[in-house]
Structures are given as C-alpha cells and as structure tokens.
C-alpha cells in the first residue's frame, strides 16, 4: 500500500531539498503516492495566491504533507503560509530534535535534545494592530489554557515514549506575568501527572545562555511559539547549523513535515544546499507512519555517510552537491534495507 501525501516543493532551495528527500525516502522501499502542490512565494507569483485552494484541498484529503521552505515577505505582504498551514490543520505540536552527527563541527560532542514548540498561538496568533495616527504597533501574545495544555501534555507523552528523563519549560513569566504565567502554571499542573519525568523551568534568556555552555544538562524542552522558533535555530547551531535539523508539525489527525530552516535565497538554485534537515523530517514522517525500520535505516545511513566528510555538502566542509549527497545516502539506505 502506498501512503498518499501532499508534496510541496516550496521556494528557494525548497525544490532541491525536496527532490533529495524523496530520493532517500523512496530508497527505503516504503511507497508514497505524492500529490504535488504549490505554496509560498512561487505560488503567489504563479496564481496570485500564496496558499492556493488546491493545496489546502490536497492536505484536507491526505492529512500528510512533506514541504519545502516557503519565503515570507518581511514587514508587509502576505502572512506566513507556514504559519497559516500549521493553524489551518491545527498542527499544534512542533517537534524539533537536535542530535549531533559525525563531522558536523558543532561546539559540542554528543548533543541530544528535543524541543517541543507550541505551534498555533502566542505571538504567531496574527492578532496585530497598527495605530497609524499615533504610530503605535501592537502584536498580541495570545496564550490559552487549551493551547498550553495540549502542547505540554504532548511534550510529556512524547518525552515518555522516547525515554527522556527531564522536561524543562521555557518562559518569560517574570515579565509576561499573564501569558507567561498561564503557560508556566499549566506546565506545573500537568507535570504532576508525570512523576517519572523530572520537570523544571527556565526563563528564556537564561536558557539561551545555558544551552550554549552546557547543553548536556538538558534533555527535552517545551515552550511557546516565538521562544521555540528562536531556541530551535540556536540548537541547530549546536549541531552544525540549519542544514541538519528536521522538524515535524503534528496535530490530532494531520501532520506536516518540514525543515527548521527557511528558503535560503543566498544559496538557492546552486545545487549546494544540505538536504539533511528535510531528510531528517522525512525520517520523522516515517516514524509517524509507524515505518520504524525504514526510519531507522535512514538514520543509520545518515550516521554512516556523515562518517566520510568528503561526502557532505559545503556547509559542513564537504564537496558534494545536494543531489550527489542524496544519491550516496539513498545507496546506503538500500544496502541497509537489503541486509
Ligand atoms: P534561512 O533558514 O533560509 O537561512 C539562514 C542561513 O542558513 C542562510 O545563510 C542559509 O544559506 C543557511 N541555510 C539554511 N538552510 C540551509 C541548508 N539546507 N543548507 C545549507 N545552508 C542552509 O533563514 P532566512 O534567510 O532568515 O529566511 C529566508 C526565508 O525563509 C524568509 O522568507 C523566511 O520567512 C523563510 N523561512 C521559512 C521557513 C519555513 O518555510 N518553515 C522557516 C524559516 C524561514
Ligand atoms: Mg524559524
């Protein structure tokens, strides 16, 4: 049986890393029936709509998507389609694992962290006002009990499944007494249901400092939308940069898989982007589908190929192009699956 999934090539380096990821996923032998759809700046330029009805309808049916990064105009222009998709399909849990692979030149050895980012509200709720006359801009940081409970509970459940020992809630409740305070107090309430996982909390600025000097003291992190966005890029920096960190957006009956990074316009079209981040998202997609052996094969192949620095892309000091790297990895996946 083939899995029906929506495939969104996206903008910038998107089409390059999406093609590479499909090559690697297909090497596992798991079959996908891809429904290719447009979104983002490329869709806007082609159709006048950055999130065409056909794309929404496709995900409505498949409830599963692999997507490349989408360019969002800065300051004005259309709202982020990434955020729009996460909200439209209520993919409230954004999982961002961060694991050291060989030869990645991060400042630490053996980093193994996972971040759970609330994905539908906070400063991304889209509640913004501009008072033209007085030149005052407001962005509302909406935190709800429902939204906080479900992300904190998801984090505990997933951390438990993965055998994690500690969950740290990150907030700014000293300043954001209402929104941060609500999130923190809900975290403390739910923690009582999980005595097997140690629970503590950190203020965001301190957490940023802690992660760059002693990441090994942390295990799993749960936080609100904006802090999760920022910390996950920081965590990518601990393990070799944005080229290597994958991510999953999970809801109760829908999941969208994308990299942490954006469309990287500075390197788009050159064939040099590192597709590992989206490949790791693809690995998460396989796990989500229960294709554990295939997911393990992808991860094992990544470890093996990363052992050989020359096989890597330029961001990691290697000499491979995006497609050369994908072909090497796909060949290794086929060997592992056949063994
Ligand atoms: P970015 O993540 O696209 O790039 C930041 C830096 O990391 C650049 O120097 C880039 O070359 C490098 N980089 C990123 N991915 C890489 C990869 N796979 N291999 C090698 N190097 C890589 O962030 P930036 O420049 O702030 O944003 C560009 C656009 O992407 C914006 O329009 C932004 O809104 C959008 N974006 C979209 C996201 C998504 O679709 N989920 C997430 C983040 C940003
Ligand atoms: Mg981000």
Short mmCIF file of C-alpha atoms and ligand atoms in Angstrom, two decimals:
data_model
loop_
_atom_site.label_atom_id
_atom_site.label_comp_id
_atom_site.label_asym_id
_atom_site.label_seq_id
_atom_site.Cartn_x
_atom_site.Cartn_y
_atom_site.Cartn_z
CA UNK A 1 0.00 0.00 0.00
CA UNK A 2 1.31 3.45 -0.89
CA UNK A 3 0.81 6.36 1.51
CA UNK A 4 -0.96 9.34 -0.03
CA UNK A 5 0.92 12.51 0.84
CA UNK A 6 0.94 16.10 -0.36
CA UNK A 7 4.33 17.25 -1.65
CA UNK A 8 5.11 20.97 -1.61
CA UNK A 9 8.44 21.85 -3.30
CA UNK A 10 8.27 25.42 -1.94
CA UNK A 11 10.61 28.34 -2.58
CA UNK A 12 14.36 28.99 -2.81
CA UNK A 13 16.27 25.79 -2.01
CA UNK A 14 12.93 24.02 -1.43
CA UNK A 15 12.66 22.15 -4.75
CA UNK A 16 16.30 20.97 -4.44
CA UNK A 17 16.00 19.59 -0.91
CA UNK A 18 12.53 18.15 -1.53
CA UNK A 19 13.79 16.19 -4.55
CA UNK A 20 16.71 14.88 -2.48
CA UNK A 21 14.38 13.82 0.33
CA UNK A 22 12.01 11.99 -2.00
CA UNK A 23 15.00 10.09 -3.43
CA UNK A 24 16.04 8.96 0.04
CA UNK A 25 12.51 8.10 1.22
CA UNK A 26 11.89 6.01 -1.89
CA UNK A 27 15.16 4.12 -1.25
CA UNK A 28 13.61 2.70 1.94
CA UNK A 29 11.06 0.77 -0.13
CA UNK A 30 8.15 2.50 1.61
CA UNK A 31 5.84 3.68 -1.16
CA UNK A 32 4.32 7.13 -1.41
CA UNK A 33 1.69 8.43 -3.74
CA UNK A 34 2.77 12.09 -3.92
CA UNK A 35 0.29 14.81 -4.79
CA UNK A 36 2.48 17.75 -5.79
CA UNK A 37 1.07 21.17 -4.90
CA UNK A 38 2.28 24.76 -4.82
CA UNK A 39 2.56 27.19 -1.91
CA UNK A 40 4.56 30.24 -0.90
CA UNK A 41 6.08 33.00 -2.99
CA UNK A 42 6.30 30.82 -6.11
CA UNK A 43 2.56 30.03 -5.83
CA UNK A 44 1.81 33.71 -5.25
CA UNK A 45 3.74 34.73 -8.36
CA UNK A 46 2.09 32.00 -10.45
CA UNK A 47 -1.50 32.22 -9.20
CA UNK A 48 -1.83 35.38 -7.09
CA UNK A 49 -2.47 33.21 -4.03
CA UNK A 50 0.37 32.06 -1.74
CA UNK A 51 -1.82 29.24 -0.40
CA UNK A 52 -3.98 28.03 -3.30
CA UNK A 53 -7.28 26.27 -2.64
CA UNK A 54 -5.99 23.13 -4.39
CA UNK A 55 -3.12 22.83 -1.91
CA UNK A 56 -5.48 23.11 1.05
CA UNK A 57 -7.84 20.59 -0.54
CA UNK A 58 -5.00 18.14 -1.09
CA UNK A 59 -3.88 18.24 2.57
CA UNK A 60 -7.52 18.09 3.61
CA UNK A 61 -7.59 14.68 1.91
CA UNK A 62 -4.12 13.28 2.60
CA UNK A 63 -3.71 14.70 6.13
CA UNK A 64 0.01 14.29 5.49
CA UNK A 65 2.48 16.65 3.83
CA UNK A 66 6.17 16.96 3.14
CA UNK A 67 7.02 20.56 2.40
CA UNK A 68 9.99 22.62 1.39
CA UNK A 69 10.55 26.03 2.98
CA UNK A 70 8.35 28.93 1.88
CA UNK A 71 9.50 32.53 1.53
CA UNK A 72 7.53 35.04 3.61
CA UNK A 73 7.80 38.74 2.68
CA UNK A 74 9.31 40.72 5.56
CA UNK A 75 7.44 43.60 7.23
CA UNK A 76 4.48 43.67 4.85
CA UNK A 77 2.87 41.48 2.17
CA UNK A 78 1.05 38.20 2.68
CA UNK A 79 1.05 36.43 6.06
CA UNK A 80 3.33 33.45 6.52
CA UNK A 81 1.93 30.43 4.70
CA UNK A 82 3.91 28.17 7.04
CA UNK A 83 2.06 29.60 10.00
CA UNK A 84 -1.21 29.55 8.02
CA UNK A 85 -0.82 25.84 7.24
CA UNK A 86 0.04 24.90 10.84
CA UNK A 87 -3.03 26.82 12.01
CA UNK A 88 -5.38 25.60 9.24
CA UNK A 89 -4.70 21.95 10.10
CA UNK A 90 -4.27 22.61 13.82
CA UNK A 91 -0.80 21.05 13.90
CA UNK A 92 -0.21 22.31 17.40
CA UNK A 93 2.94 20.41 18.31
CA UNK A 94 6.18 21.35 16.58
CA UNK A 95 8.90 18.78 17.35
CA UNK A 96 12.47 19.84 16.77
CA UNK A 97 15.04 17.20 17.68
CA UNK A 98 18.68 18.19 17.70
CA UNK A 99 21.25 15.40 17.57
CA UNK A 100 24.96 15.54 16.76
CA UNK A 101 26.01 13.66 13.62
CA UNK A 102 29.69 12.86 12.91
CA UNK A 103 31.82 15.56 11.23
CA UNK A 104 29.44 18.43 11.92
CA UNK A 105 31.85 20.84 13.62
CA UNK A 106 29.43 21.91 16.35
CA UNK A 107 30.94 23.30 19.55
CA UNK A 108 29.92 20.13 21.49
CA UNK A 109 30.06 16.36 21.14
CA UNK A 110 27.01 14.19 21.55
CA UNK A 111 24.22 16.78 21.79
CA UNK A 112 20.83 15.05 22.00
CA UNK A 113 17.97 17.42 22.73
CA UNK A 114 14.37 17.69 21.67
CA UNK A 115 12.32 20.86 21.64
CA UNK A 116 8.50 20.95 21.65
CA UNK A 117 7.26 24.28 20.36
CA UNK A 118 3.64 25.40 20.66
CA UNK A 119 2.69 25.97 17.05
CA UNK A 120 -0.67 27.76 16.76
CA UNK A 121 -0.80 30.75 19.09
CA UNK A 122 1.48 33.08 21.12
CA UNK A 123 2.93 35.94 19.11
CA UNK A 124 2.12 33.98 15.93
CA UNK A 125 -1.64 34.23 16.56
CA UNK A 126 -1.71 37.00 13.95
CA UNK A 127 -3.51 39.49 16.21
CA UNK A 128 -1.78 42.72 15.25
CA UNK A 129 -2.87 46.34 15.21
CA UNK A 130 -1.33 49.49 13.86
CA UNK A 131 -2.49 52.87 15.04
CA UNK A 132 -1.44 54.97 12.06
CA UNK A 133 -2.12 58.35 13.69
CA UNK A 134 -0.08 57.75 16.82
CA UNK A 135 2.38 55.35 15.13
CA UNK A 136 1.84 52.59 17.68
CA UNK A 137 2.10 48.90 16.72
CA UNK A 138 0.72 46.07 18.86
CA UNK A 139 1.23 42.32 18.44
CA UNK A 140 -0.84 40.27 20.86
CA UNK A 141 0.82 37.31 22.57
CA UNK A 142 -2.24 35.08 22.89
CA UNK A 143 -1.80 32.12 25.26
CA UNK A 144 -4.80 29.92 26.00
CA UNK A 145 -5.40 27.18 28.54
CA UNK A 146 -6.43 24.78 25.75
CA UNK A 147 -3.35 25.54 23.63
CA UNK A 148 -0.96 25.29 26.58
CA UNK A 149 -2.45 22.11 27.98
CA UNK A 150 -2.25 20.24 24.72
CA UNK A 151 1.37 21.17 23.92
CA UNK A 152 2.60 20.46 27.45
CA UNK A 153 0.74 17.14 27.52
CA UNK A 154 2.08 16.25 24.06
CA UNK A 155 5.62 17.04 25.26
CA UNK A 156 5.29 14.82 28.33
CA UNK A 157 3.74 11.95 26.36
CA UNK A 158 6.33 12.11 23.59
CA UNK A 159 9.22 12.53 26.05
CA UNK A 160 7.96 9.45 27.89
CA UNK A 161 7.76 7.44 24.63
CA UNK A 162 11.34 8.41 23.84
CA UNK A 163 12.59 7.54 27.34
CA UNK A 164 13.54 11.13 28.13
CA UNK A 165 14.16 11.79 31.80
CA UNK A 166 13.66 15.53 32.13
CA UNK A 167 11.42 18.20 30.64
CA UNK A 168 12.26 21.90 31.01
CA UNK A 169 9.56 24.50 30.39
CA UNK A 170 10.92 27.77 28.99
CA UNK A 171 9.06 31.05 29.54
CA UNK A 172 9.32 34.73 30.47
CA UNK A 173 6.77 34.71 33.27
CA UNK A 174 8.73 37.29 35.29
CA UNK A 175 7.82 39.93 32.70
CA UNK A 176 4.88 38.40 30.79
CA UNK A 177 3.00 37.77 34.00
CA UNK A 178 -0.31 36.90 32.37
CA UNK A 179 0.65 34.96 29.24
CA UNK A 180 3.90 33.51 30.57
CA UNK A 181 2.33 32.96 33.97
CA UNK A 182 -0.55 30.94 32.50
CA UNK A 183 1.78 28.76 30.43
CA UNK A 184 4.04 28.08 33.43
CA UNK A 185 1.23 27.30 35.84
CA UNK A 186 -0.36 24.86 33.36
CA UNK A 187 3.05 23.22 32.93
CA UNK A 188 3.32 22.73 36.69
CA UNK A 189 -0.21 21.31 36.89
CA UNK A 190 0.35 18.74 34.15
CA UNK A 191 3.79 17.79 35.48
CA UNK A 192 2.04 16.25 38.50
CA UNK A 193 0.57 13.61 36.15
CA UNK A 194 4.08 12.53 35.08
CA UNK A 195 6.10 11.79 38.22
CA UNK A 196 8.52 9.63 36.17
CA UNK A 197 9.80 12.71 34.28
CA UNK A 198 11.70 15.40 36.18
CA UNK A 199 10.14 18.80 35.47
CA UNK A 200 11.69 22.22 35.89
CA UNK A 201 11.54 25.64 34.22
CA UNK A 202 13.92 28.30 32.97
CA UNK A 203 13.50 31.91 31.90
CA UNK A 204 14.18 32.23 28.18
CA UNK A 205 17.23 34.50 28.31
CA UNK A 206 18.96 32.31 30.89
CA UNK A 207 18.03 29.23 28.84
CA UNK A 208 19.71 30.67 25.75
CA UNK A 209 22.92 31.10 27.75
CA UNK A 210 22.64 27.67 29.40
CA UNK A 211 22.22 25.91 26.06
CA UNK A 212 25.38 27.37 24.58
CA UNK A 213 27.55 26.46 27.55
CA UNK A 214 26.11 23.19 28.91
CA UNK A 215 23.56 21.63 26.55
CA UNK A 216 24.26 18.19 28.03
CA UNK A 217 22.38 19.18 31.19
CA UNK A 218 19.13 19.38 29.24
CA UNK A 219 17.03 16.63 27.73
CA UNK A 220 13.68 17.93 26.44
CA UNK A 221 12.28 21.46 26.28
CA UNK A 222 8.71 22.71 25.93
CA UNK A 223 7.98 26.35 25.15
CA UNK A 224 5.71 28.88 23.48
CA UNK A 225 5.76 29.65 19.77
CA UNK A 226 8.26 32.53 19.44
CA UNK A 227 10.71 31.25 22.04
CA UNK A 228 10.60 27.85 20.34
CA UNK A 229 11.36 29.43 16.98
CA UNK A 230 14.42 31.20 18.32
CA UNK A 231 15.74 28.39 20.53
CA UNK A 232 15.45 25.84 17.73
CA UNK A 233 17.76 27.87 15.48
CA UNK A 234 20.13 28.26 18.44
CA UNK A 235 20.01 24.49 18.96
CA UNK A 236 20.69 23.92 15.25
CA UNK A 237 23.86 25.95 15.81
CA UNK A 238 24.92 23.43 18.47
CA UNK A 239 24.96 20.56 15.99
CA UNK A 240 26.31 22.04 12.76
CA UNK A 241 23.73 24.57 11.64
CA UNK A 242 20.40 24.78 9.88
CA UNK A 243 21.41 22.23 7.26
CA UNK A 244 20.91 19.34 9.66
CA UNK A 245 17.82 19.90 11.82
CA UNK A 246 14.46 18.45 10.86
CA UNK A 247 11.06 19.19 12.25
CA UNK A 248 7.52 17.84 12.43
CA UNK A 249 4.23 19.70 12.89
CA UNK A 250 1.76 17.31 14.47
CA UNK A 251 -1.94 17.63 15.19
CA UNK A 252 -4.57 15.14 16.27
CA UNK A 253 -5.29 13.97 12.71
CA UNK A 254 -2.80 15.70 10.42
CA UNK A 255 0.96 16.12 10.17
CA UNK A 256 3.21 18.40 8.12
CA UNK A 257 6.93 17.70 7.86
CA UNK A 258 9.41 20.47 7.06
CA UNK A 259 12.95 21.55 7.92
CA UNK A 260 13.72 24.13 10.63
CA UNK A 261 15.48 26.30 8.05
CA UNK A 262 13.95 28.70 5.53
CA UNK A 263 14.26 29.09 1.77
CA UNK A 264 17.91 30.25 1.96
CA UNK A 265 17.73 32.65 -1.01
CA UNK A 266 21.51 33.23 -0.73
CA UNK A 267 22.26 29.70 -1.96
CA UNK A 268 19.09 28.83 -3.92
CA UNK A 269 19.46 27.29 -7.37
CA UNK A 270 23.15 26.48 -6.90
CA UNK A 271 22.66 22.81 -6.04
CA UNK A 272 24.70 23.17 -2.84
CA UNK A 273 22.03 23.17 -0.12
CA UNK A 274 22.31 20.50 2.53
CA UNK A 275 19.15 18.34 2.28
CA UNK A 276 19.82 16.58 5.62
CA UNK A 277 17.36 18.78 7.52
CA UNK A 278 14.43 17.82 5.32
CA UNK A 279 15.63 14.21 5.13
CA UNK A 280 15.51 14.11 8.93
CA UNK A 281 11.95 15.49 8.69
CA UNK A 282 11.23 12.65 6.25
CA UNK A 283 12.63 10.23 8.82
CA UNK A 284 10.18 11.71 11.35
CA UNK A 285 7.40 11.21 8.81
CA UNK A 286 8.31 7.53 8.51
CA UNK A 287 8.19 7.17 12.31
CA UNK A 288 4.83 8.98 12.41
CA UNK A 289 3.51 6.41 9.90
CA UNK A 290 4.81 3.54 12.02
CA UNK A 291 7.51 2.69 9.44
CA UNK A 292 10.10 2.33 12.17
CA UNK A 293 12.51 0.05 10.32
CA UNK A 294 12.62 2.43 7.35
CA UNK A 295 13.16 5.41 9.66
CA UNK A 296 15.96 3.61 11.48
CA UNK A 297 17.56 2.78 8.12
CA UNK A 298 17.56 6.46 7.14
CA UNK A 299 19.13 7.49 10.44
CA UNK A 300 21.74 4.73 10.29
CA UNK A 301 22.59 5.69 6.71
CA UNK A 302 22.98 9.32 7.75
CA UNK A 303 25.39 8.35 10.50
CA UNK A 304 27.37 6.21 8.07
CA UNK A 305 27.55 8.80 5.29
CA UNK A 306 28.42 11.53 7.79
CA UNK A 307 31.45 9.47 8.79
CA UNK A 308 33.01 10.46 5.46
CA UNK A 309 33.47 14.22 5.41
CA UNK A 310 34.00 14.49 1.66
CA UNK A 311 30.50 13.04 1.07
CA UNK A 312 28.93 16.02 2.82
CA UNK A 313 27.74 19.33 1.39
CA UNK A 314 29.73 22.55 1.54
CA UNK A 315 28.11 23.95 4.71
CA UNK A 316 29.82 21.07 6.57
CA UNK A 317 33.12 21.35 4.75
CA UNK A 318 32.39 18.61 2.20
CA UNK A 319 32.44 18.79 -1.58
CA UNK A 320 29.17 17.05 -2.54
CA UNK A 321 26.28 18.74 -4.30
CA UNK A 322 22.76 18.34 -2.97
CA UNK A 323 21.95 15.54 -5.40
CA UNK A 324 25.31 13.76 -5.02
CA UNK A 325 24.79 13.68 -1.26
CA UNK A 326 21.24 12.35 -1.71
CA UNK A 327 22.39 9.65 -4.12
CA UNK A 328 25.14 8.48 -1.74
CA UNK A 329 22.67 8.39 1.12
CA UNK A 330 19.99 6.61 -0.91
CA UNK A 331 22.51 3.94 -1.95
CA UNK A 332 23.45 3.40 1.70
CA UNK A 333 19.76 3.18 2.68
CA UNK A 334 19.19 0.49 0.03
CA UNK A 335 22.17 -1.52 1.37
CA UNK A 336 20.86 -1.31 4.94
CA UNK A 337 17.32 -2.26 3.94
CA UNK A 338 18.59 -5.22 1.86
CA UNK A 339 20.87 -6.52 4.63
P1 LIG B 1 17.17 30.55 6.28
O1 LIG B 1 16.97 29.44 7.25
O2 LIG B 1 16.55 30.42 4.95
O3 LIG B 1 18.74 30.78 6.08
C1 LIG B 1 19.63 31.17 7.13
C2 LIG B 1 21.07 30.82 6.76
O4 LIG B 1 21.26 29.39 6.83
C3 LIG B 1 21.44 31.21 5.33
O5 LIG B 1 22.80 31.63 5.31
C4 LIG B 1 21.29 29.92 4.55
O6 LIG B 1 22.12 29.83 3.40
C5 LIG B 1 21.68 28.85 5.59
N1 LIG B 1 20.92 27.61 5.34
C6 LIG B 1 19.60 27.41 5.58
N2 LIG B 1 19.25 26.18 5.19
C7 LIG B 1 20.36 25.59 4.69
C8 LIG B 1 20.62 24.31 4.12
N3 LIG B 1 19.66 23.38 3.99
N4 LIG B 1 21.88 24.04 3.70
C9 LIG B 1 22.84 24.93 3.82
N5 LIG B 1 22.67 26.18 4.37
C10 LIG B 1 21.43 26.49 4.79
O7 LIG B 1 16.66 31.86 7.03
P2 LIG B 1 16.37 33.34 6.47
O8 LIG B 1 17.41 33.73 5.48
O9 LIG B 1 16.18 34.13 7.69
O10 LIG B 1 14.96 33.24 5.75
C11 LIG B 1 14.77 33.13 4.33
C12 LIG B 1 13.30 32.97 4.04
O11 LIG B 1 12.82 31.71 4.54
C13 LIG B 1 12.38 34.05 4.63
O12 LIG B 1 11.43 34.39 3.66
C14 LIG B 1 11.71 33.35 5.79
O13 LIG B 1 10.44 33.88 6.09
C15 LIG B 1 11.60 31.93 5.26
N6 LIG B 1 11.52 30.90 6.30
C16 LIG B 1 10.68 29.84 6.06
C17 LIG B 1 10.59 28.80 6.94
C18 LIG B 1 9.70 27.66 6.58
O14 LIG B 1 9.27 27.54 5.45
N7 LIG B 1 9.37 26.79 7.51
C19 LIG B 1 11.36 28.79 8.19
C20 LIG B 1 12.25 29.91 8.33
C21 LIG B 1 12.31 30.92 7.43
MG1 LIG B 2 12.42 29.66 12.49
#
